[in-house]
Coordinates of C-alpha atoms in Angstrom, one line a residue:
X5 CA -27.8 -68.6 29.1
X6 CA -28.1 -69.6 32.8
X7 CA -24.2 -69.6 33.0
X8 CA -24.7 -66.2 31.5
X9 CA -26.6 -64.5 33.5
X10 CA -25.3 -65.9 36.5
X11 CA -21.5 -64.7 35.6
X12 CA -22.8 -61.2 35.2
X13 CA -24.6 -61.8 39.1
X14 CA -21.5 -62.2 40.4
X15 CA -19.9 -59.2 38.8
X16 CA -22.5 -57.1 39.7
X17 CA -23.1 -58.1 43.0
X18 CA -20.1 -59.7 44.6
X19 CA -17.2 -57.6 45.3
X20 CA -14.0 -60.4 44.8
X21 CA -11.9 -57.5 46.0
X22 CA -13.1 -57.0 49.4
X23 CA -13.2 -60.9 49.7
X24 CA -10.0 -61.9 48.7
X25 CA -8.5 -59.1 50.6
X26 CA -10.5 -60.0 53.4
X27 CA -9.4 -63.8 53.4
X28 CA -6.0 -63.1 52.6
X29 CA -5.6 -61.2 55.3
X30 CA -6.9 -64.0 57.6
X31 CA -4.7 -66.4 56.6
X32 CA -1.7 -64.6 57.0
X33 CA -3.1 -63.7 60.5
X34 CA -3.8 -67.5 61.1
X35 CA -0.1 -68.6 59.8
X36 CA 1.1 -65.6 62.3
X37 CA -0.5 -66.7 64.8
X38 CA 0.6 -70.6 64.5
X39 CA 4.3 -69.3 63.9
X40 CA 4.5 -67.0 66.9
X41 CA 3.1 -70.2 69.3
X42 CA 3.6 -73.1 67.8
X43 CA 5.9 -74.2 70.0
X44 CA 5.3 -72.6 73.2
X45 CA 2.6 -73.4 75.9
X46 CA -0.1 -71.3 73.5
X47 CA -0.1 -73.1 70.9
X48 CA -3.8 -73.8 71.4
X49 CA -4.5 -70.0 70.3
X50 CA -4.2 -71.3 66.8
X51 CA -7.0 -73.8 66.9
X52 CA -9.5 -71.2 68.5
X53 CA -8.1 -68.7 65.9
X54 CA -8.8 -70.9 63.9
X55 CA -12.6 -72.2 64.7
X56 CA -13.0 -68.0 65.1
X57 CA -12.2 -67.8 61.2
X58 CA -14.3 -70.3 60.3
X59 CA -17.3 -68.7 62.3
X60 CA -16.6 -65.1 61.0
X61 CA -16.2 -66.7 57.4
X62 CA -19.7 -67.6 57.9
X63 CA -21.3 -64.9 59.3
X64 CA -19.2 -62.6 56.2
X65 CA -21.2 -64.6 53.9
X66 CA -24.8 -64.5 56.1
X67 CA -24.7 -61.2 56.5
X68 CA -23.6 -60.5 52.3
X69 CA -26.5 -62.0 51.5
X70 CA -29.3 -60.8 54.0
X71 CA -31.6 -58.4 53.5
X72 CA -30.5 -54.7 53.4
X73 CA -33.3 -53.6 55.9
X74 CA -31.9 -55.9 58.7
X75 CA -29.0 -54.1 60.1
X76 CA -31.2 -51.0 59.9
X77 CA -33.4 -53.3 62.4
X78 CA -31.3 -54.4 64.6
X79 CA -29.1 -51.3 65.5
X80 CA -30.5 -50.3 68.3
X81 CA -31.3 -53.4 69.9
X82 CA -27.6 -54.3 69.0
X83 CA -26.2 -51.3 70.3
X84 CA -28.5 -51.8 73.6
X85 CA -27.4 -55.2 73.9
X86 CA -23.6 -54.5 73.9
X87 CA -24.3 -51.9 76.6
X88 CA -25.6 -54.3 79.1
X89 CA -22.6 -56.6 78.3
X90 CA -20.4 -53.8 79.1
X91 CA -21.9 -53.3 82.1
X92 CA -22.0 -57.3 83.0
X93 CA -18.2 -57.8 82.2
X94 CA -17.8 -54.9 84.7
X95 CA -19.8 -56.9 87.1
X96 CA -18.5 -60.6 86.6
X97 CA -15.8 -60.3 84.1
X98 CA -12.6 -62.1 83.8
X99 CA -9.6 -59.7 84.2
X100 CA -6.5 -60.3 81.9
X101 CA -3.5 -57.8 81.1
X102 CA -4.7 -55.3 83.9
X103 CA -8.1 -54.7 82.3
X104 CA -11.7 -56.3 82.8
X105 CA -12.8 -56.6 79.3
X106 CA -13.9 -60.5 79.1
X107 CA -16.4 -62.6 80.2
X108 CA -16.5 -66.5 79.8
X109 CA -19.4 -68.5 77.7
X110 CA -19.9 -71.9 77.3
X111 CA -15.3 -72.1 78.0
X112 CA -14.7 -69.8 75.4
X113 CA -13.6 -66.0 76.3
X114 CA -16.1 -63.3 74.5
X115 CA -15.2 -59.6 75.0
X116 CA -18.0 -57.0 74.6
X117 CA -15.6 -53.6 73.9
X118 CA -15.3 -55.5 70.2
X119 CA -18.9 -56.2 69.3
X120 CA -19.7 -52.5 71.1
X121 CA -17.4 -50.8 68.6
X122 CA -19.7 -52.4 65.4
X123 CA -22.7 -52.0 67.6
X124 CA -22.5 -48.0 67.9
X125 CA -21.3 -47.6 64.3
X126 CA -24.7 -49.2 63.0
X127 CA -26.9 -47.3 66.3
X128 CA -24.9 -44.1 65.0
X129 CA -25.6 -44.9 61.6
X130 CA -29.3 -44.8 62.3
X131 CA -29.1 -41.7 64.6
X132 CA -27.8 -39.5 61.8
X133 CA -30.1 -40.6 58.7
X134 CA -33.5 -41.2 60.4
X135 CA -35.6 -37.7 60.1
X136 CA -33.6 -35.1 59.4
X137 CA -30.1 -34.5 61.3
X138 CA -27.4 -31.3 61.3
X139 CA -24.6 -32.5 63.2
X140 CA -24.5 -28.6 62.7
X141 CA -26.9 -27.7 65.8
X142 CA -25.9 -28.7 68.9
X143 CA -28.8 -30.5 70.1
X144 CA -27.9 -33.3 67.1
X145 CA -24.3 -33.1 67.7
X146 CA -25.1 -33.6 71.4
X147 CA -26.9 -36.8 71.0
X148 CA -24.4 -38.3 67.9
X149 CA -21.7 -37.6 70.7
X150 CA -23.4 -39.4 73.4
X151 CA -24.5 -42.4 71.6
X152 CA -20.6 -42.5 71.4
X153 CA -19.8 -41.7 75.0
X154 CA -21.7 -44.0 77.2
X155 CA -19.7 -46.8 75.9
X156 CA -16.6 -45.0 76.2
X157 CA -16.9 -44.6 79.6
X158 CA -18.1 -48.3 80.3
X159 CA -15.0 -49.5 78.5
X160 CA -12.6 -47.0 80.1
X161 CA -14.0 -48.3 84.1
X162 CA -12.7 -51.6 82.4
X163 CA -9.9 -50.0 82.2
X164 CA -9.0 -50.1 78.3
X165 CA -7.8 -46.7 77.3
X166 CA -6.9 -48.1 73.9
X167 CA -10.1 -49.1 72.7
X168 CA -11.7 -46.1 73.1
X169 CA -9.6 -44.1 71.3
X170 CA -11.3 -46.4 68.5
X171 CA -14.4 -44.9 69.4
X172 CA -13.1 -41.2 69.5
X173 CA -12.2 -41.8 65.7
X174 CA -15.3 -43.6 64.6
X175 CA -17.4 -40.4 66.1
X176 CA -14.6 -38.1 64.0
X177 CA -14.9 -40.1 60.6
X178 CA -18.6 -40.8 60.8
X179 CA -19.2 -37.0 61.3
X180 CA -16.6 -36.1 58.3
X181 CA -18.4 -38.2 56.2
X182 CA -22.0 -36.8 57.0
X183 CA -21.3 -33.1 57.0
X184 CA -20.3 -31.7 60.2
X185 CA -19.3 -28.5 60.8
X186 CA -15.5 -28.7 59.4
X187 CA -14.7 -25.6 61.4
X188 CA -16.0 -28.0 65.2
X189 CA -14.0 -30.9 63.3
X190 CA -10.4 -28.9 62.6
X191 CA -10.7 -28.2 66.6
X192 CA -11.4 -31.7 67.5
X193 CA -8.9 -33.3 65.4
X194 CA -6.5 -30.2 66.4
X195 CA -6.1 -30.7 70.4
X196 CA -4.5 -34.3 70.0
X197 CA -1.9 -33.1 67.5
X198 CA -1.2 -30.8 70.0
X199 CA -0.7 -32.4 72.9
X200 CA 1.6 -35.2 71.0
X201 CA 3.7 -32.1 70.3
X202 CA 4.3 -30.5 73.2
X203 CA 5.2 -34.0 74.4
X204 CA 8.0 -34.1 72.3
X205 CA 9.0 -30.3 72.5
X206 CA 8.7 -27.1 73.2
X207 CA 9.3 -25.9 69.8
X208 CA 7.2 -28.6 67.9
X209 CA 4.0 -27.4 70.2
X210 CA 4.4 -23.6 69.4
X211 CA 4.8 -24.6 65.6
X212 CA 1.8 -26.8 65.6
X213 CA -0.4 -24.1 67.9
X214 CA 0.2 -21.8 65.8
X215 CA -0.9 -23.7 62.5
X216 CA -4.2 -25.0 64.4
X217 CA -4.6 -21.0 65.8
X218 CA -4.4 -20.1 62.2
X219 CA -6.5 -22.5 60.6
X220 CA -9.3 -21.3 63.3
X221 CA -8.9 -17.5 62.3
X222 CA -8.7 -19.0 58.5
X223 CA -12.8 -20.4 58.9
X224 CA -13.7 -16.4 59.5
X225 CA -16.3 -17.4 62.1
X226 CA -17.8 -15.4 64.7
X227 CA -15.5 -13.4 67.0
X228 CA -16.5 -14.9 70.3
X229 CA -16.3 -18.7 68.5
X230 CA -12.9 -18.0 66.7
X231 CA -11.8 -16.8 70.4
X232 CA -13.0 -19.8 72.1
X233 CA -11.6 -22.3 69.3
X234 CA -8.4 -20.5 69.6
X235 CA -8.4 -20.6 73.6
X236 CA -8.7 -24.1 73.2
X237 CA -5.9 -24.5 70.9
X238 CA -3.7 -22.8 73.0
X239 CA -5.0 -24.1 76.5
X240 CA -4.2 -27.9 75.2
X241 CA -0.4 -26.8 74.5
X242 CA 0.2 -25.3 77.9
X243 CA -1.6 -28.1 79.8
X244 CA -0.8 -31.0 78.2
X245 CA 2.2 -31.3 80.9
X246 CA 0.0 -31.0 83.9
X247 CA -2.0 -33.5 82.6
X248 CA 0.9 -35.6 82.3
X249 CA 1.6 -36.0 86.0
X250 CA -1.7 -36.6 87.0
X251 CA -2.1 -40.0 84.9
X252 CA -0.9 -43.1 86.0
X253 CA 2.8 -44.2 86.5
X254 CA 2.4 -46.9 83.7
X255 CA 0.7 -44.2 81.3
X256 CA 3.6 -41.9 81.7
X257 CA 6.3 -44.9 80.6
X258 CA 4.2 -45.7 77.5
X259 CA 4.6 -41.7 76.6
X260 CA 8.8 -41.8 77.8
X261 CA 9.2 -44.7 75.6
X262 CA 7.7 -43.9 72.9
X263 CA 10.2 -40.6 72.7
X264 CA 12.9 -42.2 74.0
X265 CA 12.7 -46.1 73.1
X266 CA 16.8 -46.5 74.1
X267 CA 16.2 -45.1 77.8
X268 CA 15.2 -48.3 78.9
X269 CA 15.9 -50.9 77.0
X270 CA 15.2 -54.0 79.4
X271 CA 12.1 -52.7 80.7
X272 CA 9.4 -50.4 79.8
X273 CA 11.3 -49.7 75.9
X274 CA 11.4 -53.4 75.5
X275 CA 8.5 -54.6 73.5
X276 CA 9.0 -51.5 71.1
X277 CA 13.0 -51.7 70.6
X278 CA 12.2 -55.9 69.8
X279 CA 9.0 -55.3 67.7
X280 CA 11.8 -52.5 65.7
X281 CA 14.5 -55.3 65.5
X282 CA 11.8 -58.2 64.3
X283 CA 10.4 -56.0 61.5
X284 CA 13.7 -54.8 60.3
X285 CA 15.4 -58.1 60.7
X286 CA 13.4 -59.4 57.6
X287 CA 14.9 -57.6 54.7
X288 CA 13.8 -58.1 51.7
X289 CA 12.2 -61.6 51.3
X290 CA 12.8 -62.4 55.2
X291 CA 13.6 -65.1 56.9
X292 CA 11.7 -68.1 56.0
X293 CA 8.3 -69.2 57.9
X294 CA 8.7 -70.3 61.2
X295 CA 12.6 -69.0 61.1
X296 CA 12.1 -65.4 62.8
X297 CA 14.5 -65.2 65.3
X298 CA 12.7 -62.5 67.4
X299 CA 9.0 -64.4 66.5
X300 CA 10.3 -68.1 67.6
X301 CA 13.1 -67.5 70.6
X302 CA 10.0 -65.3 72.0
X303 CA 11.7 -62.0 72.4
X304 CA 8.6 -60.2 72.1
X305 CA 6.1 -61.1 75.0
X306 CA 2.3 -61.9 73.7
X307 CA 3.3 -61.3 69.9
X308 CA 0.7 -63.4 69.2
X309 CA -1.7 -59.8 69.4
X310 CA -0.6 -56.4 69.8
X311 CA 2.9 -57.2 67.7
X312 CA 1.8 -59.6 65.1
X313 CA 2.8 -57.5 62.4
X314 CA 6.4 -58.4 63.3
X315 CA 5.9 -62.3 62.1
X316 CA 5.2 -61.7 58.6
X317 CA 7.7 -59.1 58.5
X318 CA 10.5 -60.8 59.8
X319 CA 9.6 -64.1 58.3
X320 CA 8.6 -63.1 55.0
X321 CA 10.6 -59.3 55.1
X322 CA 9.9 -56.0 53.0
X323 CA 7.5 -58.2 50.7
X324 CA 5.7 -59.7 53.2
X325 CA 5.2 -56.6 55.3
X326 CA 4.3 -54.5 52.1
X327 CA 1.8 -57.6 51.0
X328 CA -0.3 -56.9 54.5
X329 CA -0.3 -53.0 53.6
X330 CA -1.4 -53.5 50.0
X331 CA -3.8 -56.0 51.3
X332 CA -5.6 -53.5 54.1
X333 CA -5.2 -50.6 51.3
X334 CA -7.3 -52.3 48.7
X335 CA -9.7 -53.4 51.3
X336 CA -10.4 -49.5 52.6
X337 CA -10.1 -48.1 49.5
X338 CA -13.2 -50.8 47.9
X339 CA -14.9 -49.8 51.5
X340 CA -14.7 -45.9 50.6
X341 CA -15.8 -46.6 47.6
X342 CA -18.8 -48.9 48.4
X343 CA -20.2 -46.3 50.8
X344 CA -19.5 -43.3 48.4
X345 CA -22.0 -45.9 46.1
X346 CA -24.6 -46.5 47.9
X347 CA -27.7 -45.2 47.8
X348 CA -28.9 -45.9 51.0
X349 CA -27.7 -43.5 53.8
X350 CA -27.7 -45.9 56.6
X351 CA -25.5 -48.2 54.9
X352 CA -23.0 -45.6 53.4
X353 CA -22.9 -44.1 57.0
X354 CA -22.0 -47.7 58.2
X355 CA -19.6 -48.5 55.7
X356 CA -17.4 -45.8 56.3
X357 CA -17.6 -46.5 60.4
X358 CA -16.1 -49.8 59.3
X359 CA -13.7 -48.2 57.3
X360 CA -12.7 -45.7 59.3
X361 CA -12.5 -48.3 62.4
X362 CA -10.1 -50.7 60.3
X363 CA -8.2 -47.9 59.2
X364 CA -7.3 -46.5 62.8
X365 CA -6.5 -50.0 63.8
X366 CA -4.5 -51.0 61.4
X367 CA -2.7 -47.7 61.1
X368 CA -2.0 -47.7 65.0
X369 CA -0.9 -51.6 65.2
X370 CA 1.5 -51.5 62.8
X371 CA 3.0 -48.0 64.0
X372 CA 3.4 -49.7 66.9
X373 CA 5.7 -52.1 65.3
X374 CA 7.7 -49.5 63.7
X375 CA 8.2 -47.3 66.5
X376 CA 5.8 -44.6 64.9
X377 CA 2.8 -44.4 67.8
X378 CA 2.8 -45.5 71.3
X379 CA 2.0 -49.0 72.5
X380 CA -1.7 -48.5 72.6
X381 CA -3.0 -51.7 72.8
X382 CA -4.7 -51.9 69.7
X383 CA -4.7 -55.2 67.8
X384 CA -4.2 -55.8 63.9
X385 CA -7.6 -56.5 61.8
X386 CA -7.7 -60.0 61.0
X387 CA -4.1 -60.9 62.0
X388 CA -3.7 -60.5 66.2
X389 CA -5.0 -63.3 67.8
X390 CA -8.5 -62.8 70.0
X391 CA -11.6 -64.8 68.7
X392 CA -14.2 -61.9 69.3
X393 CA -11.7 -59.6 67.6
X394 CA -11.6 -61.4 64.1
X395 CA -15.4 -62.6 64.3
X396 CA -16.1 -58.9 64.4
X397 CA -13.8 -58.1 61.5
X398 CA -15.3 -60.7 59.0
X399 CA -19.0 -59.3 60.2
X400 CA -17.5 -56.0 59.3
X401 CA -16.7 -57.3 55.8
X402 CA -20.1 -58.9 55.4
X403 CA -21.7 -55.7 56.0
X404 CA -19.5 -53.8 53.7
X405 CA -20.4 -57.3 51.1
X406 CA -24.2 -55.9 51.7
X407 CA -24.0 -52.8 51.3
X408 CA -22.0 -53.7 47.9
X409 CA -24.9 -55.8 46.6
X410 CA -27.5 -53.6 47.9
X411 CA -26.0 -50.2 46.4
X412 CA -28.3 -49.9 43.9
X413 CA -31.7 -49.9 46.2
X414 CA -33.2 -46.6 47.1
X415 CA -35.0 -46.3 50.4

């Protein structure tokens, strides 16, 4: 009987989907990681990848099995907490790749930008369910947006432009989820696809502008609104090249190579032209492990983060590649589905953050790889090496692990 009722505990309570997919996908990271500095003067990122799996392991399982009520607690102290270390690594940071983003405790390297991301997902998870919010009014949507934008700016002083395009999209996919105003949403989402556009054409801007122009008039909103949205629309097309030479030198190159990869193959193209070669090197089955060419004669720079997703698919090929996909998809989908479950609105709000944060990264790292999106800086959930980083993910997990086991509580 005991046997019994425990078995059907576990079925009920413990998602073995999100767990597996979650562990899988560390170990693959951690055998990246070991392959692509094994033998190089790095190869001590694999034991404090390593001793960072076995902490977030940990803290996946704490948090699955704490109370529900506690990350409701702690959001805003959290989310106030990760301020003040965004502002401290400003202060007495260590600077590494051009950025300011770490600061050094007890000889290991913590950096705030990755807790911050978790931090405002559970403070904006709190903002929009406690007393009634309409992401509709402005005053709401004002607040939501700022909650979102002070650490933003903090982490772009650092400067990390890549990581706060993370935030951006949390701020999108939170308000999807929690009814905001799809019209506000189609011109948010609309001014990017723009600008990407008109960086790659003249005629691919004024096909896109007129599809985002068209979807405004579609919503049949107030004139002066429709007007504005539209202005918008059409204002992002025909500045999106002045904006372009007013950013920085190195910004620019990451746009050029991006559309043209081949123009400079030795410099700013290189990383991007490699990271192509490693992932369709592999084939089918691949190489072998620890027989990538590109991964072990170090033709990629730091492919220990940013380009991870190049080791398993040059070692392993088209199966090992398409196992990390599967792996990430199964994970997301289990994550829409928890929150779509869940019967608490703080917690669905916060599982599909998490979701939605996993998703972009993901999607982004391994379109780096492929030549599909710039090089943004972003790393690869559970696989790119960076303690914080995969500490973060696995307390990501455990939260979407509680909200699993919790689904059925009203409050």
């Amino acid at each position: 009987m005991a046997k019994e009722v425990f078995s059907n505990y576990i079925r009920t309570y413990v998602d073995w989907k999100v767990i597996i997919c979650a562990i899988a996908l560390t170990v693959i990271g951690l055998l990246s990681v070991f392959s692509a500095t094994h033998d190089s003067a790095m190869a001590g990122h694999f034991t404090h990848q390593m001793v960072a799996a076995c902490i977030g392991i940990i803290l996946m399982f704490m948090m699955m099995f704490s109370s529900e009520r506690i990350l409701d607690w702690i959001a805003y102290p959290a989310y106030g907490f990760a301020i003040l270390c965004l502002i401290a690594v400003l202060l007495i940071g260590r600077s590494a790749y051009g950025a300011r983003a770490w600061i050094n405790i007890l000889g290991f390297s913590y950096q705030p930008s990755e807790f911050a991301k978790l931090a405002t997902i559970l403070a904006l998870s709190k903002f929009l369910t406690h007393s009634p919010r309409d992401l509709r009014r402005i005053s709401d949507l004002a607040i939501a947006a700022g909650i979102v934008f002070i650490p933003v700016i903090l982490v772009l002083l650092q400067p990390d432009a890549g990581t706060t395009t993370v935030f951006f999209v949390i701020l999108f996919g939170m308000m999807l989820w929690t009814g905001a105003d799809l019209f506000l949403l189609l011109v948010i989402a609309s001014v990017p696809i723009i600008c990407i556009a008109a960086f790659i054409g003249t005629i691919p801007a004024i096909v896109v502008t007129i599809c985002a122009v068209g979807g405004v008039f579609a919503f049949r909103r107030r004139f002066l609104t429709t007007i504005i949205a539209a202005s918008i629309c059409i204002v992002a097309a025909f500045s999106t090249n002045i904006v372009y030479q007013h950013i920085k030198p190195h910004q620019q190159r990451r746009i050029d190579v991006f559309l043209h990869p081949s123009k400079d193959p030795l410099g700013a193209g290189y990383n991007e032209l490699q990271a192509q070669m490693a992932v369709g090197s592999g084939g089918l089955i691949g190489k072998g492990f620890l027989q990538g060419t590109q991964t072990q004669l170090r033709y990629i720079p730091k492919q220990w983060t940013d380009f991870i997703y190049c080791v398993p698919t040059e070692e392993f090929g088209f199966i090992g590649g398409a196992t990390v996909v599967i792996l990430f998809t199964v994970l997301l989908w289990r994550g829409v589905w928890i929150a779509s479950q869940s019967r608490q609105q703080f917690a669905s709000n916060a599982a599909i953050g998490i979701v939605t944060m996993i998703l972009f990264h993901a999607t982004v790292n391994m379109g780096m790889d492929m030549g599909l999106v710039p090089v943004m800086g972003i790393p690869l959930p559970f696989l790119s090496y960076g303690g914080t980083f995969l500490m973060v993910d696995l307390l990501c997990v455990g939260i979407l692990l509680n909200v699993f086991r919790t689904r059925f509580v009203w409050r």
